[in-house]
GROMACS .gro file of C-alpha atoms in nm:
model
  339
    1MET     CA    1  -1.724  -1.274  -1.331
    2THR     CA    2  -1.680  -1.328  -1.711
    3PRO     CA    3  -1.441  -1.080  -1.901
    4GLU     CA    4  -1.754  -0.910  -2.049
    5GLU     CA    5  -1.903  -0.857  -1.690
    6LEU     CA    6  -1.577  -0.701  -1.577
    7VAL     CA    7  -1.544  -0.468  -1.884
    8ASN     CA    8  -1.907  -0.361  -1.844
    9SER     CA    9  -1.842  -0.292  -1.462
   10ALA     CA   10  -1.540  -0.040  -1.531
   11ALA     CA   11  -1.551   0.311  -1.622
   12PHE     CA   12  -1.393   0.400  -1.989
   13ARG     CA   13  -1.516   0.770  -2.009
   14TYR     CA   14  -1.221   0.998  -2.051
   15ILE     CA   15  -0.955   0.698  -2.055
   16SER     CA   16  -1.016   0.548  -2.406
   17ASP     CA   17  -0.708   0.721  -2.538
   18ALA     CA   18  -0.506   0.489  -2.279
   19ILE     CA   19  -0.722   0.178  -2.294
   20THR     CA   20  -1.044   0.083  -2.481
   21LYS     CA   21  -1.316  -0.153  -2.380
   22GLU     CA   22  -1.184  -0.393  -2.663
   23GLU     CA   23  -0.834  -0.384  -2.555
   24ALA     CA   24  -0.946  -0.463  -2.193
   25LEU     CA   25  -1.158  -0.747  -2.308
   26VAL     CA   26  -0.869  -0.901  -2.494
   27MET     CA   27  -0.650  -0.867  -2.186
   28LEU     CA   28  -0.907  -1.028  -1.954
   29LYS     CA   29  -0.978  -1.321  -2.207
   30ALA     CA   30  -0.620  -1.405  -2.227
   31LYS     CA   31  -0.600  -1.458  -1.824
   32GLU     CA   32  -0.965  -1.633  -1.824
   33SER     CA   33  -0.861  -2.001  -1.850
   34THR     CA   34  -0.596  -1.977  -1.584
   35LYS     CA   35  -0.807  -1.780  -1.312
   36ALA     CA   36  -0.897  -2.103  -1.123
   37GLU     CA   37  -0.529  -2.191  -1.087
   38ARG     CA   38  -0.453  -1.833  -0.971
   39GLU     CA   39  -0.734  -1.859  -0.702
   40ALA     CA   40  -0.604  -2.199  -0.580
   41LYS     CA   41  -0.245  -2.058  -0.546
   42VAL     CA   42  -0.329  -1.725  -0.350
   43ARG     CA   43  -0.555  -1.929  -0.131
   44GLU     CA   44  -0.264  -2.170  -0.034
   45VAL     CA   45   0.004  -1.920  -0.006
   46GLY     CA   46  -0.157  -1.574   0.065
   47TYR     CA   47  -0.117  -1.248  -0.104
   48PRO     CA   48   0.222  -1.078  -0.054
   49ALA     CA   49   0.209  -0.773   0.218
   50TYR     CA   50   0.457  -0.527   0.339
   51VAL     CA   51   0.469  -0.349   0.676
   52THR     CA   52   0.488   0.025   0.757
   53SER     CA   53   0.433   0.023   1.139
   54ALA     CA   54   0.808   0.008   1.220
   55GLY     CA   55   0.882   0.316   1.027
   56TRP     CA   56   0.671   0.595   1.152
   57LEU     CA   57   0.836   0.945   1.216
   58GLY     CA   58   0.883   1.010   1.604
   59TYR     CA   59   0.961   0.656   1.707
   60SER     CA   60   1.295   0.618   1.901
   61ASP     CA   61   1.578   0.433   1.765
   62GLU     CA   62   1.529   0.146   2.020
   63LYS     CA   63   1.153   0.124   1.908
   64ILE     CA   64   1.244   0.122   1.541
   65ALA     CA   65   1.471  -0.151   1.576
   66ARG     CA   66   1.227  -0.367   1.799
   67LEU     CA   67   0.935  -0.324   1.572
   68THR     CA   68   1.168  -0.410   1.257
   69LYS     CA   69   1.281  -0.731   1.427
   70GLU     CA   70   0.914  -0.819   1.530
   71ALA     CA   71   0.792  -0.767   1.166
   72ILE     CA   72   1.088  -1.000   1.030
   73GLN     CA   73   0.974  -1.271   1.281
   74ALA     CA   74   0.631  -1.212   1.162
   75GLY     CA   75   0.742  -1.316   0.798
   76PHE     CA   76   0.757  -0.976   0.615
   77ASN     CA   77   1.032  -0.905   0.389
   78HIS     CA   78   0.915  -0.557   0.250
   79PHE     CA   79   0.951  -0.235   0.488
   80LYS     CA   80   0.859   0.120   0.452
   81MET     CA   81   0.956   0.392   0.645
   82LYS     CA   82   0.836   0.772   0.652
   83VAL     CA   83   1.093   1.045   0.572
   84GLY     CA   84   1.109   1.405   0.486
   85ALA     CA   85   1.147   1.594   0.818
   86ASP     CA   86   1.535   1.577   0.860
   87LEU     CA   87   1.767   1.428   0.593
   88ASP     CA   88   2.046   1.323   0.866
   89ASN     CA   89   1.763   1.179   1.105
   90ASP     CA   90   1.613   0.987   0.786
   91LEU     CA   91   1.946   0.845   0.697
   92ARG     CA   92   2.015   0.726   1.062
   93ARG     CA   93   1.675   0.569   1.084
   94GLY     CA   94   1.721   0.400   0.753
   95LYS     CA   95   2.046   0.257   0.830
   96ILE     CA   96   1.915   0.115   1.169
   97ILE     CA   97   1.630  -0.064   0.942
   98ARG     CA   98   1.881  -0.178   0.668
   99SER     CA   99   2.125  -0.320   0.938
  100ILE     CA  100   1.868  -0.546   1.076
  101ILE     CA  101   1.674  -0.654   0.751
  102ASP     CA  102   1.988  -0.721   0.588
  103ASP     CA  103   2.128  -0.954   0.852
  104PRO     CA  104   2.034  -1.320   0.826
  105GLN     CA  105   2.069  -1.373   1.197
  106TYR     CA  106   1.732  -1.189   1.234
  107LEU     CA  107   1.529  -1.421   1.006
  108PRO     CA  108   1.280  -1.641   1.157
  109ALA     CA  109   1.402  -1.999   1.252
  110GLY     CA  110   1.407  -2.222   0.948
  111HIS     CA  111   1.388  -1.926   0.686
  112LYS     CA  112   1.689  -1.890   0.432
  113PRO     CA  113   1.766  -1.559   0.273
  114ARG     CA  114   1.565  -1.488  -0.058
  115ASP     CA  115   1.754  -1.439  -0.377
  116PRO     CA  116   1.781  -1.067  -0.419
  117ASN     CA  117   1.814  -1.118  -0.809
  118GLY     CA  118   1.499  -1.330  -0.833
  119PRO     CA  119   1.232  -1.252  -1.037
  120ASP     CA  120   1.037  -1.119  -0.758
  121LEU     CA  121   1.287  -0.888  -0.617
  122VAL     CA  122   1.517  -0.805  -0.910
  123GLY     CA  123   1.535  -0.394  -0.962
  124LYS     CA  124   1.390  -0.340  -0.578
  125ASN     CA  125   1.737  -0.292  -0.430
  126ALA     CA  126   1.694  -0.592  -0.224
  127GLY     CA  127   1.983  -0.658   0.032
  128PRO     CA  128   2.166  -0.993   0.097
  129THR     CA  129   1.869  -1.148   0.278
  130GLY     CA  130   1.614  -1.054   0.007
  131SER     CA  131   1.449  -0.769   0.203
  132VAL     CA  132   1.329  -0.449   0.053
  133LEU     CA  133   1.318  -0.101   0.202
  134MET     CA  134   1.062   0.175   0.075
  135ILE     CA  135   1.045   0.529   0.166
  136ASP     CA  136   0.746   0.775   0.190
  137ALA     CA  137   0.748   1.154   0.213
  138ASN     CA  138   0.371   1.210   0.230
  139GLN     CA  139   0.383   1.494  -0.056
  140VAL     CA  140   0.608   1.714   0.181
  141TRP     CA  141   0.852   1.854  -0.096
  142ASP     CA  142   0.861   2.061  -0.421
  143VAL     CA  143   1.022   1.883  -0.704
  144PRO     CA  144   1.374   1.996  -0.676
  145GLN     CA  145   1.356   1.934  -0.309
  146ALA     CA  146   1.234   1.591  -0.368
  147ILE     CA  147   1.510   1.496  -0.593
  148GLU     CA  148   1.801   1.634  -0.388
  149PHE     CA  149   1.656   1.466  -0.065
  150VAL     CA  150   1.600   1.119  -0.203
  151LYS     CA  151   1.961   1.136  -0.373
  152GLY     CA  152   2.082   1.190  -0.015
  153LEU     CA  153   1.916   0.858   0.097
  154GLU     CA  154   2.071   0.653  -0.199
  155GLU     CA  155   2.281   0.479   0.069
  156ILE     CA  156   1.984   0.298   0.234
  157LYS     CA  157   1.914   0.169  -0.114
  158PRO     CA  158   1.522   0.234  -0.121
  159TRP     CA  159   1.303   0.053  -0.365
  160PHE     CA  160   1.090   0.369  -0.430
  161ILE     CA  161   0.993   0.720  -0.290
  162GLU     CA  162   0.626   0.730  -0.242
  163GLU     CA  163   0.452   1.055  -0.279
  164PRO     CA  164   0.754   1.273  -0.320
  165THR     CA  165   0.531   1.558  -0.421
  166ALA     CA  166   0.172   1.717  -0.470
  167PRO     CA  167  -0.048   1.419  -0.583
  168ASP     CA  168  -0.190   1.608  -0.877
  169ASP     CA  169   0.154   1.704  -1.001
  170ILE     CA  170   0.179   1.448  -1.311
  171LEU     CA  171   0.475   1.617  -1.474
  172GLY     CA  172   0.648   1.685  -1.141
  173HIS     CA  173   0.640   1.309  -1.060
  174ALA     CA  174   0.778   1.235  -1.415
  175ALA     CA  175   1.067   1.487  -1.363
  176ILE     CA  176   1.140   1.295  -1.038
  177ARG     CA  177   1.143   0.964  -1.173
  178ARG     CA  178   1.373   1.063  -1.454
  179ALA     CA  179   1.627   1.228  -1.213
  180LEU     CA  180   1.618   0.941  -0.981
  181LYS     CA  181   1.645   0.670  -1.243
  182PRO     CA  182   2.020   0.668  -1.256
  183TYR     CA  183   2.027   0.595  -0.877
  184GLY     CA  184   1.801   0.294  -0.917
  185ILE     CA  185   1.513   0.447  -0.717
  186GLY     CA  186   1.176   0.425  -0.839
  187VAL     CA  187   0.855   0.664  -0.772
  188ALA     CA  188   0.518   0.549  -0.635
  189THR     CA  189   0.198   0.753  -0.590
  190GLY     CA  190  -0.175   0.706  -0.597
  191GLU     CA  191  -0.335   0.709  -0.235
  192HIS     CA  192  -0.430   1.070  -0.316
  193ALA     CA  193  -0.505   1.027  -0.703
  194HIS     CA  194  -0.860   1.108  -0.685
  195ASN     CA  195  -0.984   0.981  -1.014
  196ARG     CA  196  -0.886   0.756  -1.323
  197ILE     CA  197  -0.775   1.054  -1.530
  198VAL     CA  198  -0.505   1.135  -1.305
  199PHE     CA  199  -0.372   0.776  -1.306
  200LYS     CA  200  -0.413   0.762  -1.673
  201GLN     CA  201  -0.177   1.084  -1.710
  202LEU     CA  202   0.045   0.917  -1.454
  203LEU     CA  203   0.092   0.612  -1.684
  204GLN     CA  204   0.123   0.802  -1.996
  205ALA     CA  205   0.370   1.029  -1.864
  206GLU     CA  206   0.586   0.737  -1.749
  207ALA     CA  207   0.561   0.910  -1.425
  208ILE     CA  208   0.551   0.603  -1.181
  209ASP     CA  209   0.693   0.260  -1.132
  210VAL     CA  210   0.423   0.149  -0.869
  211CYS     CA  211   0.063   0.232  -0.887
  212GLN     CA  212  -0.104   0.271  -0.549
  213ILE     CA  213  -0.481   0.273  -0.563
  214ASP     CA  214  -0.694   0.373  -0.270
  215SER     CA  215  -1.014   0.202  -0.223
  216CYS     CA  216  -1.195   0.506  -0.068
  217ARG     CA  217  -1.023   0.786  -0.283
  218LEU     CA  218  -1.155   0.644  -0.612
  219ALA     CA  219  -1.515   0.632  -0.716
  220GLY     CA  220  -1.597   0.277  -0.599
  221VAL     CA  221  -1.496  -0.049  -0.728
  222SER     CA  222  -1.570   0.045  -1.095
  223GLU     CA  223  -1.326   0.296  -1.129
  224VAL     CA  224  -1.061   0.083  -0.939
  225LEU     CA  225  -1.115  -0.164  -1.215
  226SER     CA  226  -1.049   0.100  -1.470
  227VAL     CA  227  -0.705   0.165  -1.326
  228LEU     CA  228  -0.623  -0.184  -1.268
  229LEU     CA  229  -0.673  -0.235  -1.626
  230MET     CA  230  -0.481   0.060  -1.712
  231ALA     CA  231  -0.192  -0.032  -1.509
  232ALA     CA  232  -0.182  -0.400  -1.643
  233LYS     CA  233  -0.160  -0.251  -1.998
  234PHE     CA  234   0.116  -0.025  -1.899
  235GLY     CA  235   0.294  -0.311  -1.713
  236ILE     CA  236   0.294  -0.124  -1.400
  237THR     CA  237   0.281  -0.300  -1.070
  238VAL     CA  238  -0.024  -0.227  -0.852
  239CYS     CA  239   0.053  -0.183  -0.469
  240PRO     CA  240  -0.255  -0.044  -0.309
  241HIS     CA  241  -0.256   0.207  -0.029
  242ALA     CA  242  -0.373   0.064   0.297
  243GLY     CA  243  -0.252   0.288   0.585
  244GLY     CA  244  -0.589   0.378   0.747
  245VAL     CA  245  -0.852   0.221   0.950
  246GLY     CA  246  -1.041  -0.028   0.743
  247LEU     CA  247  -0.836  -0.002   0.437
  248CYS     CA  248  -0.661  -0.332   0.468
  249GLU     CA  249  -1.006  -0.501   0.489
  250TYR     CA  250  -1.107  -0.326   0.167
  251VAL     CA  251  -0.808  -0.342  -0.061
  252ILE     CA  252  -0.725  -0.723  -0.003
  253HIS     CA  253  -1.028  -0.759  -0.231
  254LEU     CA  254  -0.911  -0.546  -0.477
  255SER     CA  255  -0.549  -0.710  -0.506
  256LEU     CA  256  -0.713  -1.045  -0.536
  257ILE     CA  257  -0.918  -0.901  -0.822
  258ASP     CA  258  -0.598  -0.780  -0.996
  259TYR     CA  259  -0.401  -1.112  -0.958
  260ILE     CA  260  -0.698  -1.339  -1.046
  261ALA     CA  261  -0.862  -1.153  -1.326
  262VAL     CA  262  -0.658  -0.871  -1.450
  263SER     CA  263  -0.265  -0.869  -1.438
  264GLY     CA  264  -0.240  -1.237  -1.353
  265SER     CA  265   0.053  -1.168  -1.137
  266MET     CA  266   0.142  -1.108  -0.762
  267GLU     CA  267   0.527  -1.192  -0.808
  268ARG     CA  268   0.612  -0.836  -0.748
  269ASN     CA  269   0.324  -0.689  -0.594
  270VAL     CA  270   0.305  -0.619  -0.196
  271LEU     CA  271  -0.014  -0.486  -0.037
  272GLU     CA  272   0.016  -0.261   0.279
  273PHE     CA  273  -0.044  -0.373   0.611
  274VAL     CA  274  -0.097  -0.188   0.928
  275ASP     CA  275  -0.159  -0.373   1.213
  276HIS     CA  276  -0.396  -0.139   1.396
  277LEU     CA  277  -0.760  -0.159   1.497
  278HIS     CA  278  -0.870  -0.455   1.318
  279GLU     CA  279  -1.060  -0.585   1.613
  280HIS     CA  280  -1.341  -0.332   1.543
  281PHE     CA  281  -1.446  -0.491   1.225
  282ILE     CA  282  -1.674  -0.790   1.197
  283HIS     CA  283  -1.453  -0.949   0.937
  284PRO     CA  284  -1.106  -0.834   1.002
  285CYS     CA  285  -0.827  -0.909   0.775
  286SER     CA  286  -0.556  -1.143   0.870
  287ILE     CA  287  -0.174  -1.215   0.796
  288ASN     CA  288  -0.006  -1.570   0.776
  289LYS     CA  289   0.302  -1.687   0.928
  290ASN     CA  290   0.480  -1.579   0.594
  291GLY     CA  291   0.373  -1.215   0.612
  292ARG     CA  292   0.098  -1.249   0.354
  293TYR     CA  293  -0.261  -1.172   0.360
  294ASN     CA  294  -0.506  -1.457   0.409
  295VAL     CA  295  -0.779  -1.470   0.156
  296PRO     CA  296  -1.096  -1.351   0.294
  297ASN     CA  297  -1.311  -1.690   0.335
  298HIS     CA  298  -1.621  -1.602   0.528
  299PRO     CA  299  -1.931  -1.672   0.288
  300ASP     CA  300  -2.107  -1.342   0.431
  301GLU     CA  301  -1.812  -1.098   0.416
  302GLY     CA  302  -1.808  -0.961   0.056
  303TYR     CA  303  -1.642  -0.604  -0.002
  304SER     CA  304  -1.714  -0.483   0.343
  305ILE     CA  305  -1.567  -0.300   0.621
  306GLU     CA  306  -1.868  -0.329   0.878
  307MET     CA  307  -1.784  -0.250   1.231
  308HIS     CA  308  -1.901  -0.410   1.541
  309ARG     CA  309  -2.220  -0.208   1.686
  310SER     CA  310  -2.026  -0.222   2.008
  311SER     CA  311  -1.717  -0.025   1.880
  312ILE     CA  312  -1.945   0.243   1.710
  313GLU     CA  313  -2.165   0.301   2.038
  314GLN     CA  314  -1.815   0.321   2.222
  315TYR     CA  315  -1.641   0.567   1.996
  316GLU     CA  316  -1.909   0.757   1.805
  317TRP     CA  317  -1.868   1.145   1.844
  318PRO     CA  318  -1.969   1.307   2.061
  319HIS     CA  319  -2.227   1.066   2.228
  320GLY     CA  320  -2.028   0.730   2.253
  321THR     CA  321  -1.945   0.596   2.581
  322TYR     CA  322  -1.564   0.659   2.534
  323TRP     CA  323  -1.654   1.041   2.523
  324VAL     CA  324  -1.918   1.070   2.768
  325ASN     CA  325  -1.806   0.829   3.029
  326GLU     CA  326  -1.449   0.746   2.984
  327HIS     CA  327  -1.313   1.081   2.868
  328PRO     CA  328  -1.553   1.348   2.927
  329ARG     CA  329  -1.260   1.604   2.963
  330LEU     CA  330  -1.151   1.516   2.616
  331LYS     CA  331  -1.505   1.574   2.491
  332ALA     CA  332  -1.513   1.912   2.663
  333GLN     CA  333  -1.182   2.029   2.530
  334ALA     CA  334  -1.271   1.940   2.172
  335GLN     CA  335  -1.605   2.104   2.208
  336VAL     CA  336  -1.432   2.439   2.354
  337GLN     CA  337  -1.162   2.426   2.049
  338SER     CA  338  -1.456   2.392   1.802
  339HIS     CA  339  -1.593   2.705   1.929
   0.00000   0.00000   0.00000
C-alpha cells in the first residue's frame, strides 16, 4: 500500500492534537523507499519475539526452571513473568529465572552472549548474556502499591512492569513511570486500552515506555494503524499483546506493518509468543530456531485466525463432541452453575 492508502485507512478523528494526516503522510513517505529492504530482511531473519510461558503464577520452581531452559534453547532472549500475588514469592521466582537466563552455560550450542549494551538491548536491564526479563501484574495494584511493590523487585532488574494498575488510569501510569524511572524500570500497557484516545493520552502524558496494542481490543486494523502512527511519532516501541488464543496469528501481521511501513525498526521490538493451541488454526504462526516469528508466507492466509472446522465441531459450546461425548459431566456441572 502507498503512504496515501495507509493514511486513508487509519482513523484520525479525536487524535489530530497528537498526529495529523499530514504528519503521518510525511512519516510514511520517509520510509517508503526502503520498504522492500525491510521486507526482505524480516523474511530472512524473522520478527523478534518474547516468551511468557515460563513465568505463569502457580508453577513450581522446578517447572519454572525447566521451561526457562527450554525457552533459551528455542532461541528466546526476552522472558516475561507474572507478578503481584506475593512479593517474596515473586522475588524468589524472578531470581530463579535470572539465574538461568544470565548463565552462559544454558545458551544453545554455538550461541554467544549478546552485548547487553548493544543498540537492541541498551536500557532494557539485560544481563551478561544479553537476556531481558519483564514483569506483568495484570492490573492488580493501586498506584502507590504498584510503585512500592516494583521497587521491591529491583534486584531482578526487569525492563518494564506491564499493566501495573487500571488500564484507563493514564495519570496513574504516568505517576508510576516517574517514580520507577530512577530505578531503571519502565512501564508498559495497552492490552486493555480500548481505543486510540486512551493510547493518545498515554503517549501525551509520557506514561509508557512500551505500547502494547491488542488486535481484538481496538476497532480493527484501521484503529491499530492510528496507534502505530502515534507511537512512531512519539518514539515509543510497540510490543503487541499476544497472550490469548489466536492473538499470535493476528498480531504478527500488525508488527510487520509497523516495521515495514510505519516505524521502520524492529531492533528493540519484541512480539509476545505463547505456545498454546496453535494446532487449531488453518494457518498457525511459527517460530524459527532463533526465537523469532516467521513471516506468514501462505498466499491464501491474509489477516486471519480461521480455525479448523473439526476443532469447532469438537469444542463449540454446548453441542461440540468434547462436551457431549468426551466430558458430559463437565457440561452438566456448567449447566447447573449457570442456573
